[in-house]
């Protein structure tokens, strides 16, 4: 898992030699391998401490090896409990097999696989979303980035939230699914480049605000 890889590389970087395997998804250049100078050690130590809260709170492991909660298995669980997606195809207005969607059948399958029925309204009932301009006005510090080539953007938050603090939304022309979260590439559309700059600006702003607030509260 990514956490395992990060942990292993952190331990190696803290030591003397770093000779990890190819970066693959994390880098478009297979020949580019990180060295100890590529690591922000305090930051990675903080990441490991954060992960340990969930996976090693008793401090028994030298390196975490969490289950694939972010992999396909974890996604299917979320698709039953929090992110129920009623997607159907008919083979007439699309080019997929005829596959209707039924909440009853979906819920029965979730019971079999995960021991829980489908909860299609859990997210909007807990966090809002039926009317996101109204429901999200109490929130702060969220960036909703969408790509116009990503079909999911049609169900996303595509406008800034009026009244919310730093509730930013933008749709990147020429971008597919989470292209802004991948490594930069010379072929990236200009909207993706600007999107990353926006994300860097606000995340940095939020970190500085948090540090300043903590200093004030501790003084």
Short mmCIF file of C-alpha atoms in Angstrom, two decimals:
data_model
loop_
_atom_site.label_atom_id
_atom_site.label_comp_id
_atom_site.label_asym_id
_atom_site.label_seq_id
_atom_site.Cartn_x
_atom_site.Cartn_y
_atom_site.Cartn_z
CA UNK A 1 0.00 0.00 0.00
CA UNK A 2 1.12 3.64 -0.33
CA UNK A 3 1.43 3.88 3.45
CA UNK A 4 3.73 0.85 3.54
CA UNK A 5 5.89 2.25 0.76
CA UNK A 6 6.10 5.64 2.47
CA UNK A 7 6.98 4.05 5.78
CA UNK A 8 9.69 1.85 4.27
CA UNK A 9 11.22 4.77 2.42
CA UNK A 10 11.09 6.93 5.51
CA UNK A 11 12.97 4.33 7.54
CA UNK A 12 15.52 3.98 4.77
CA UNK A 13 15.94 7.74 4.48
CA UNK A 14 16.49 8.08 8.20
CA UNK A 15 19.24 5.49 7.88
CA UNK A 16 22.13 5.71 5.44
CA UNK A 17 21.13 4.30 2.08
CA UNK A 18 17.96 4.74 0.04
CA UNK A 19 17.47 2.48 -2.95
CA UNK A 20 13.70 2.07 -3.42
CA UNK A 21 12.02 0.56 -6.41
CA UNK A 22 10.63 2.53 -9.31
CA UNK A 23 8.13 5.23 -8.48
CA UNK A 24 5.65 4.02 -11.13
CA UNK A 25 2.42 5.97 -10.57
CA UNK A 26 4.14 8.62 -8.49
CA UNK A 27 6.59 9.54 -11.22
CA UNK A 28 6.39 9.47 -14.98
CA UNK A 29 10.15 8.89 -15.14
CA UNK A 30 10.98 5.28 -14.12
CA UNK A 31 14.64 6.22 -13.83
CA UNK A 32 13.98 8.89 -11.24
CA UNK A 33 14.55 7.35 -7.83
CA UNK A 34 14.45 9.38 -4.63
CA UNK A 35 17.40 9.90 -2.32
CA UNK A 36 17.45 10.99 1.29
CA UNK A 37 17.68 14.60 0.16
CA UNK A 38 14.28 14.25 -1.55
CA UNK A 39 12.53 13.61 1.77
CA UNK A 40 11.20 16.16 4.21
CA UNK A 41 11.99 13.97 7.21
CA UNK A 42 10.02 15.92 9.87
CA UNK A 43 7.00 15.97 7.56
CA UNK A 44 7.21 12.24 6.89
CA UNK A 45 7.66 11.53 10.59
CA UNK A 46 4.48 13.50 11.19
CA UNK A 47 2.69 11.46 8.53
CA UNK A 48 3.79 8.20 10.16
CA UNK A 49 2.66 9.45 13.57
CA UNK A 50 -0.74 10.28 12.08
CA UNK A 51 -1.04 6.83 10.47
CA UNK A 52 0.03 5.17 13.72
CA UNK A 53 -3.03 6.59 15.47
CA UNK A 54 -5.08 4.14 13.43
CA UNK A 55 -2.69 1.27 12.71
CA UNK A 56 -0.13 1.22 15.52
CA UNK A 57 -1.43 3.14 18.52
CA UNK A 58 0.28 0.61 20.82
CA UNK A 59 3.60 1.32 19.10
CA UNK A 60 4.41 -2.34 18.42
CA UNK A 61 5.23 -2.18 14.69
CA UNK A 62 8.46 -1.06 13.09
CA UNK A 63 6.53 -0.42 9.86
CA UNK A 64 2.80 -0.47 9.18
CA UNK A 65 1.23 -2.81 6.67
CA UNK A 66 -2.41 -1.73 6.63
CA UNK A 67 -5.12 -3.57 4.70
CA UNK A 68 -6.15 -2.26 1.32
CA UNK A 69 -8.75 0.06 2.76
CA UNK A 70 -8.08 2.44 -0.12
CA UNK A 71 -8.17 -0.35 -2.69
CA UNK A 72 -11.09 -2.00 -4.45
CA UNK A 73 -12.33 -3.76 -1.31
CA UNK A 74 -12.55 -0.53 0.64
CA UNK A 75 -14.28 1.22 -2.23
CA UNK A 76 -16.98 -1.46 -2.49
CA UNK A 77 -17.69 -1.08 1.21
CA UNK A 78 -18.03 2.69 0.80
CA UNK A 79 -20.29 2.10 -2.22
CA UNK A 80 -22.64 0.29 0.13
CA UNK A 81 -22.49 2.50 3.17
CA UNK A 82 -21.64 6.07 2.17
CA UNK A 83 -21.20 6.49 -1.58
CA UNK A 84 -24.11 4.60 -3.07
CA UNK A 85 -24.04 5.26 -6.82
CA UNK A 86 -27.25 4.30 -8.67
CA UNK A 87 -25.65 3.78 -12.07
CA UNK A 88 -27.64 1.87 -14.68
CA UNK A 89 -27.05 1.05 -18.34
CA UNK A 90 -29.53 -0.13 -20.98
CA UNK A 91 -27.51 -0.91 -24.11
CA UNK A 92 -29.73 1.46 -26.14
CA UNK A 93 -28.74 5.00 -25.22
CA UNK A 94 -25.23 3.85 -24.25
CA UNK A 95 -22.74 1.23 -25.46
CA UNK A 96 -22.75 -0.92 -22.31
CA UNK A 97 -24.58 -4.14 -21.51
CA UNK A 98 -28.16 -3.86 -20.32
CA UNK A 99 -27.73 -3.63 -16.57
CA UNK A 100 -30.55 -1.95 -14.64
CA UNK A 101 -29.93 -0.74 -11.08
CA UNK A 102 -32.16 -1.71 -8.19
CA UNK A 103 -31.82 -0.39 -4.64
CA UNK A 104 -33.41 -3.59 -3.33
CA UNK A 105 -30.92 -5.82 -5.14
CA UNK A 106 -28.01 -3.55 -4.28
CA UNK A 107 -28.96 -3.57 -0.61
CA UNK A 108 -29.28 -7.36 -0.60
CA UNK A 109 -25.83 -7.72 -2.14
CA UNK A 110 -24.37 -5.33 0.44
CA UNK A 111 -25.89 -7.43 3.19
CA UNK A 112 -24.21 -10.53 1.75
CA UNK A 113 -20.79 -8.96 1.24
CA UNK A 114 -20.54 -6.52 4.15
CA UNK A 115 -23.36 -7.29 6.55
CA UNK A 116 -24.99 -3.90 6.04
CA UNK A 117 -27.80 -2.64 3.82
CA UNK A 118 -27.33 0.19 1.35
CA UNK A 119 -27.50 3.66 2.87
CA UNK A 120 -28.10 5.90 -0.15
CA UNK A 121 -28.94 9.01 1.90
CA UNK A 122 -26.36 8.67 4.68
CA UNK A 123 -23.96 11.31 3.32
CA UNK A 124 -26.48 14.08 2.57
CA UNK A 125 -28.25 13.49 5.87
CA UNK A 126 -25.04 13.74 7.87
CA UNK A 127 -23.10 16.31 5.84
CA UNK A 128 -25.68 17.97 3.64
CA UNK A 129 -25.68 18.16 -0.12
CA UNK A 130 -29.31 18.20 -1.20
CA UNK A 131 -28.74 21.94 -1.58
CA UNK A 132 -25.02 22.44 -1.20
CA UNK A 133 -25.15 26.25 -1.27
CA UNK A 134 -27.33 26.09 1.83
CA UNK A 135 -25.94 22.95 3.48
CA UNK A 136 -22.23 23.72 3.06
CA UNK A 137 -22.39 27.38 4.09
CA UNK A 138 -21.27 26.39 7.62
CA UNK A 139 -18.15 24.61 6.38
CA UNK A 140 -14.69 25.98 5.68
CA UNK A 141 -11.39 25.18 3.98
CA UNK A 142 -12.49 22.79 1.24
CA UNK A 143 -11.44 22.77 -2.41
CA UNK A 144 -13.76 21.12 -4.91
CA UNK A 145 -11.71 20.55 -8.06
CA UNK A 146 -13.41 19.05 -11.09
CA UNK A 147 -12.34 18.15 -14.61
CA UNK A 148 -14.77 18.78 -17.46
CA UNK A 149 -13.69 15.48 -19.09
CA UNK A 150 -14.54 13.57 -15.93
CA UNK A 151 -18.18 12.40 -15.98
CA UNK A 152 -18.25 12.64 -12.18
CA UNK A 153 -18.01 16.42 -12.31
CA UNK A 154 -21.69 16.66 -13.20
CA UNK A 155 -22.56 15.55 -9.68
CA UNK A 156 -19.91 17.65 -7.99
CA UNK A 157 -19.80 21.06 -6.38
CA UNK A 158 -19.12 23.31 -9.35
CA UNK A 159 -19.59 26.73 -7.76
CA UNK A 160 -17.97 28.49 -4.80
CA UNK A 161 -20.03 28.20 -1.64
CA UNK A 162 -21.48 31.58 -0.75
CA UNK A 163 -20.98 32.28 2.95
CA UNK A 164 -18.48 29.51 3.61
CA UNK A 165 -14.88 30.40 4.48
CA UNK A 166 -12.50 29.40 1.69
CA UNK A 167 -14.98 27.01 0.06
CA UNK A 168 -13.38 27.00 -3.37
CA UNK A 169 -14.63 25.29 -6.51
CA UNK A 170 -13.29 25.22 -10.04
CA UNK A 171 -13.76 23.12 -13.17
CA UNK A 172 -10.59 22.49 -15.16
CA UNK A 173 -11.01 22.46 -18.93
CA UNK A 174 -9.28 19.50 -20.54
CA UNK A 175 -8.88 17.61 -17.27
CA UNK A 176 -10.01 14.07 -16.56
CA UNK A 177 -10.38 12.42 -13.14
CA UNK A 178 -8.17 14.05 -10.44
CA UNK A 179 -5.50 15.05 -12.98
CA UNK A 180 -4.55 17.93 -10.69
CA UNK A 181 -3.51 15.43 -8.00
CA UNK A 182 -1.04 13.64 -10.26
CA UNK A 183 2.54 14.64 -10.89
CA UNK A 184 2.94 17.67 -13.20
CA UNK A 185 3.48 16.95 -16.86
CA UNK A 186 4.46 19.33 -19.69
CA UNK A 187 1.27 18.31 -21.48
CA UNK A 188 -1.00 19.35 -18.60
CA UNK A 189 -3.77 21.77 -19.65
CA UNK A 190 -3.32 25.31 -18.38
CA UNK A 191 -6.41 24.96 -16.20
CA UNK A 192 -4.76 22.05 -14.38
CA UNK A 193 -1.59 24.08 -13.82
CA UNK A 194 -3.62 26.96 -12.44
CA UNK A 195 -5.69 24.54 -10.36
CA UNK A 196 -2.58 23.18 -8.67
CA UNK A 197 -1.40 26.73 -7.99
CA UNK A 198 -4.76 27.49 -6.38
CA UNK A 199 -4.57 24.34 -4.26
CA UNK A 200 -1.01 25.12 -3.18
CA UNK A 201 -2.00 28.65 -2.21
CA UNK A 202 -4.99 27.69 -0.08
CA UNK A 203 -3.44 24.65 1.59
CA UNK A 204 -0.42 26.76 2.52
CA UNK A 205 -2.74 29.49 3.80
CA UNK A 206 -4.65 27.02 5.98
CA UNK A 207 -1.46 25.55 7.42
CA UNK A 208 -0.13 29.00 8.29
CA UNK A 209 -3.45 29.96 9.89
CA UNK A 210 -3.44 26.77 11.96
CA UNK A 211 0.13 27.29 13.14
CA UNK A 212 -0.61 30.92 14.06
CA UNK A 213 -3.77 29.92 15.93
CA UNK A 214 -1.95 27.20 17.86
CA UNK A 215 0.80 29.63 18.82
CA UNK A 216 -1.75 32.16 20.06
CA UNK A 217 -3.59 29.53 22.09
CA UNK A 218 -0.41 28.19 23.65
CA UNK A 219 0.99 31.61 24.58
#
